[in-house]
Structures are given as structure tokens and as C-alpha cells.
Coordinates of N, CA and C in Angstrom, one line a residue:
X160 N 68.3 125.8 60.1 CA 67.1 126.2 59.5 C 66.5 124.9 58.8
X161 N 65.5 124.3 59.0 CA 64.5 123.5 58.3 C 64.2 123.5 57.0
X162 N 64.5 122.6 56.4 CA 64.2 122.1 54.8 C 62.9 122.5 54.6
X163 N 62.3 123.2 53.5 CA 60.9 123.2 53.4 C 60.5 121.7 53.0
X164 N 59.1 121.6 53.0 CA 58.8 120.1 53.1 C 58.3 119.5 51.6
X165 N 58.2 118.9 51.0 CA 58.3 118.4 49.7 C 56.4 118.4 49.8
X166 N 56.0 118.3 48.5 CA 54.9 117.8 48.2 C 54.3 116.3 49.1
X167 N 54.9 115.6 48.8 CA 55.1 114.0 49.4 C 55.0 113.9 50.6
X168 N 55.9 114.7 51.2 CA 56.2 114.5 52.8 C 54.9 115.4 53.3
X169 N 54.2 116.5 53.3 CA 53.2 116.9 53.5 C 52.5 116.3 53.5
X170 N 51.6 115.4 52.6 CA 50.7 114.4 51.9 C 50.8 113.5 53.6
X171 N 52.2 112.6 53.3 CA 52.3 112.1 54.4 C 51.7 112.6 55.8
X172 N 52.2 113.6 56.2 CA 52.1 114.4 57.5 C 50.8 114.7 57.4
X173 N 49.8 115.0 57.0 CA 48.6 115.0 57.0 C 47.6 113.8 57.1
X174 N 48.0 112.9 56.3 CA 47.4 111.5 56.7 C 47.5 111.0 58.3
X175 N 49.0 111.4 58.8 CA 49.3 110.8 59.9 C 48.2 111.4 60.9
X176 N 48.1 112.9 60.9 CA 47.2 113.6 61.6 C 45.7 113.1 61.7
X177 N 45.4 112.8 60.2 CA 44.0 112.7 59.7 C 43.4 111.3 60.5
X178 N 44.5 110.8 60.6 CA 44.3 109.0 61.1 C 45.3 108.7 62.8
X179 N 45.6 110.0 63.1 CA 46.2 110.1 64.4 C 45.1 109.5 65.5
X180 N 43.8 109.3 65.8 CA 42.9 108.9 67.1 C 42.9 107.1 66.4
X181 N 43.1 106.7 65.3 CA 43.0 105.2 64.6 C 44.5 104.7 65.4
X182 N 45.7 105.1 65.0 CA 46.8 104.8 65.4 C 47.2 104.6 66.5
X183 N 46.5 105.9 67.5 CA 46.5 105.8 68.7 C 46.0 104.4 69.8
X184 N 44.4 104.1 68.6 CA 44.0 103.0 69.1 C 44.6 101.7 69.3
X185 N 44.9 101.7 67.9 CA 45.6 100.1 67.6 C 46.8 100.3 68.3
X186 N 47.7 101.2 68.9 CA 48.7 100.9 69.5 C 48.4 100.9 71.2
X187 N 46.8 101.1 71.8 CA 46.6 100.7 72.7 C 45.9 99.6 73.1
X188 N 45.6 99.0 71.9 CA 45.0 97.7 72.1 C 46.6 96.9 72.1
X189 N 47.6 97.0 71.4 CA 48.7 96.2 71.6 C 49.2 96.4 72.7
X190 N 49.4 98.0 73.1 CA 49.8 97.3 74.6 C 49.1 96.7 75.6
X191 N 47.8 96.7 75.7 CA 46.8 96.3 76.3 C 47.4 94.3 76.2
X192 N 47.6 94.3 74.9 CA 47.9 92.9 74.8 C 49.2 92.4 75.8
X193 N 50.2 93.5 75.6 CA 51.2 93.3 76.4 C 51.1 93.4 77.6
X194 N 50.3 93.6 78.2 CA 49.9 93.9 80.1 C 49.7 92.5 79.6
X195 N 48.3 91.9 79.5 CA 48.6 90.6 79.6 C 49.5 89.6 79.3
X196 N 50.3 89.6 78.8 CA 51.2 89.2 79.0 C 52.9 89.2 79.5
X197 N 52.7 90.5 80.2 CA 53.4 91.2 81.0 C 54.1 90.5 82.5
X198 N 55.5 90.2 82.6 CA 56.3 88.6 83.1 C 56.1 89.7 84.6
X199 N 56.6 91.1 84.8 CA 57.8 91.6 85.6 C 56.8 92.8 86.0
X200 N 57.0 93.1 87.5 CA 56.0 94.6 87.8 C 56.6 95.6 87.5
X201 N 58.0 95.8 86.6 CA 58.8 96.8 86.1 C 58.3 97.2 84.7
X202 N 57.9 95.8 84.1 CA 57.5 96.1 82.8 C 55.7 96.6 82.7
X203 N 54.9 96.0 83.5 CA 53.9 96.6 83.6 C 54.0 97.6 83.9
X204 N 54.5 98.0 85.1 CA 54.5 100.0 85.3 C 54.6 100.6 84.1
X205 N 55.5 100.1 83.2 CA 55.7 100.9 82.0 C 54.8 100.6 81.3
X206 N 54.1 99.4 81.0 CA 53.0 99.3 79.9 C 51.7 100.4 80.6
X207 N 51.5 100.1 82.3 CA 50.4 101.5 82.4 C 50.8 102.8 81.7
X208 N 51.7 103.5 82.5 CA 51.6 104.7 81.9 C 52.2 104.9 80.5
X209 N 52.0 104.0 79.8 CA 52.2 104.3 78.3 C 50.6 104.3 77.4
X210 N 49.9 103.4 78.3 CA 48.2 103.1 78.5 C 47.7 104.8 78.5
X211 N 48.1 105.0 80.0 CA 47.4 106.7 80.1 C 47.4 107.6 79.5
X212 N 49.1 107.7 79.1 CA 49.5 108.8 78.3 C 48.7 108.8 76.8
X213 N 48.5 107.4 76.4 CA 47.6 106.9 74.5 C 46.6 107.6 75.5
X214 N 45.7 106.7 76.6 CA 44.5 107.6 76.5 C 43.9 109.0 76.8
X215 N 44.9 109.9 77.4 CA 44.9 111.7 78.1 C 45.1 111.7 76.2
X216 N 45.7 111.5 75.4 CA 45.7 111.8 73.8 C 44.8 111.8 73.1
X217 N 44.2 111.0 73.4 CA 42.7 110.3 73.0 C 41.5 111.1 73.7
X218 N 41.9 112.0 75.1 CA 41.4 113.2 75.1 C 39.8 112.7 76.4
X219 N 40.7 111.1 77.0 CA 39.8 110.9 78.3 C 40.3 111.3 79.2
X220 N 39.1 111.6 80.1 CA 38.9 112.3 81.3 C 40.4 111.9 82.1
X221 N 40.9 112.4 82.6 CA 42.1 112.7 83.5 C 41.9 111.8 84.6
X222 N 40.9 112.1 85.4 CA 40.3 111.1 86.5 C 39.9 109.7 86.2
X223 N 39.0 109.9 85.2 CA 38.9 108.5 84.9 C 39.7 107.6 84.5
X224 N 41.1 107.8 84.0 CA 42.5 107.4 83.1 C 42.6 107.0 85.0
X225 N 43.1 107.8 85.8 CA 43.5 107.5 87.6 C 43.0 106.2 88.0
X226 N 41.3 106.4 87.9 CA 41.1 105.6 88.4 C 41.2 103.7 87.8
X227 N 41.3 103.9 86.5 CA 41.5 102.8 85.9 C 42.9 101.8 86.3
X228 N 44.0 102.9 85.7 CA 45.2 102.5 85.8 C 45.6 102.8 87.3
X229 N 45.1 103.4 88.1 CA 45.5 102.7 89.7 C 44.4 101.2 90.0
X230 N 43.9 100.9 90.0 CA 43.1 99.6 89.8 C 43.5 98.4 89.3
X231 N 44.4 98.9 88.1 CA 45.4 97.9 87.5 C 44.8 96.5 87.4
X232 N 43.3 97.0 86.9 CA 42.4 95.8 85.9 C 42.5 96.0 84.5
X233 N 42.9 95.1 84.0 CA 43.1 95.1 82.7 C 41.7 94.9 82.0
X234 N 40.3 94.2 82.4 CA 39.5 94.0 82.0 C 38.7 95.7 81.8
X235 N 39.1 96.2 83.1 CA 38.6 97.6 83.1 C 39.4 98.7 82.0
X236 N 40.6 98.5 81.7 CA 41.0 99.3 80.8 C 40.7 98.7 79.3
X237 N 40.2 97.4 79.2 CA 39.8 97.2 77.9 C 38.9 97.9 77.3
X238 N 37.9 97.6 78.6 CA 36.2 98.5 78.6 C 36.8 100.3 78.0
X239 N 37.3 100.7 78.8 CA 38.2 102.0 78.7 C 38.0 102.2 77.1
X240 N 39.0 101.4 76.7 CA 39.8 101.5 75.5 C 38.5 101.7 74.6
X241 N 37.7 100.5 74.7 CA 36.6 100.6 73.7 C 35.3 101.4 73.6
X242 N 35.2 102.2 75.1 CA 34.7 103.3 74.5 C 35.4 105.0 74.6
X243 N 36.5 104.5 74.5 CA 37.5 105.9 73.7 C 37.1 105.9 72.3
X244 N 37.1 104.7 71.7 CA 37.2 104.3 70.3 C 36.3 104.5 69.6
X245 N 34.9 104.4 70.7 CA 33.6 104.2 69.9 C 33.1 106.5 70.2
X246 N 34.2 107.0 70.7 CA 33.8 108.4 71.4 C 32.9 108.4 72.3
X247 N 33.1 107.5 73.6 CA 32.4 107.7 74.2 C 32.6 107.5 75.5
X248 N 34.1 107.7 75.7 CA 34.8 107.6 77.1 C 34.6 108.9 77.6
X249 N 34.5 108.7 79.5 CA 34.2 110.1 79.8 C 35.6 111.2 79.8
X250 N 34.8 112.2 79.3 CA 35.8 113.5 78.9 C 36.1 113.4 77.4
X251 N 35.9 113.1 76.7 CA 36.1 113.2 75.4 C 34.8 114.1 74.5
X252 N 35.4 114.6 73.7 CA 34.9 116.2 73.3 C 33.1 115.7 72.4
X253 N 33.3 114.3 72.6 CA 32.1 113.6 71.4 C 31.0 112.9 72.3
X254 N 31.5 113.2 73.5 CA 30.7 112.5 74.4 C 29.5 112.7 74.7
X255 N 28.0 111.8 74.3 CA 26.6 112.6 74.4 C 26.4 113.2 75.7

């Protein structure tokens, strides 16, 4: 059975939530960093679909996440990344 949760630890757990689409980001802009500098096509594979899965969270289009990361342009997933960020990647719920 689960500890109830402290004053504190709530507080926490809500910020993380509140600031969950920020965190998300900054941890796709670092891996983004790591594709480029990515030695081995074992470790890229893994930096893409670590790419997809931040952005399907981030709540872009399914297809469009495909067509990026099979293209396996990094210049195209930057573009990607930056308009998830700004809400305006396609399929995202903010999108005009």
C-alpha cells in the first residue's frame, strides 16, 4: 500500500507536471545535440526513437514524427522541435 504523499512531495509533483511540455523540450534539444554528435548507427537509432517518443508527448502529429525521423535529417528535426515548442507543430492541440 502507498505512503500518502507529504505536503512537499505534492508541491513537487505538480510543478513537474506544470513544467512537463518545458522539460520535455530541453531534453529534446540535448538529444538533438547528441544525433550530432552521434559516433555509431546503434547509438543514433536510439537517439531517434528517444526524439519520437519526446515528440508523440509533446502531442505531434504521428505522421509527421514518421516522416521526419525516417529522413534522418537532423536539420529537419530541429525545425520539428522548434515548432513543437513555439505550439505549432502539426497535430498539436494549439495549432492555428
Amino acid at each position: 500500500m502507498p505512503t500518502p504523499q507529504t505536503r512537499h512531495q505534492k508541491k513537487i509533483i505538480d510543478r513537474y507536471y506544470q513544467h512537463k511540455d518545458t522539460i520535455q523540450s530541453t531534453k529534446l534539444m540535448e538529444t538533438l545535440s547528441e544525433l550530432y554528435l552521434a559516433d555509431t548507427d546503434a547509438k543514433a537509432n536510439k537517439l531517434w526513437k528517444r526524439c519520437a517518443t519526446a515528440l508523440k508527448q509533446l502531442g505531434v502529429s504521428p505522421a509527421h514524427i514518421d516522416t521526419v525521423t525516417e529522413s534522418r535529417d537532423v536539420e529537419k528535426l530541429a525545425k520539428l522541435i522548434k515548432q513543437a515548442d513555439a505550439g505549432t507543430a502539426p497535430g498539436q492541440a494549439n495549432t492555428p
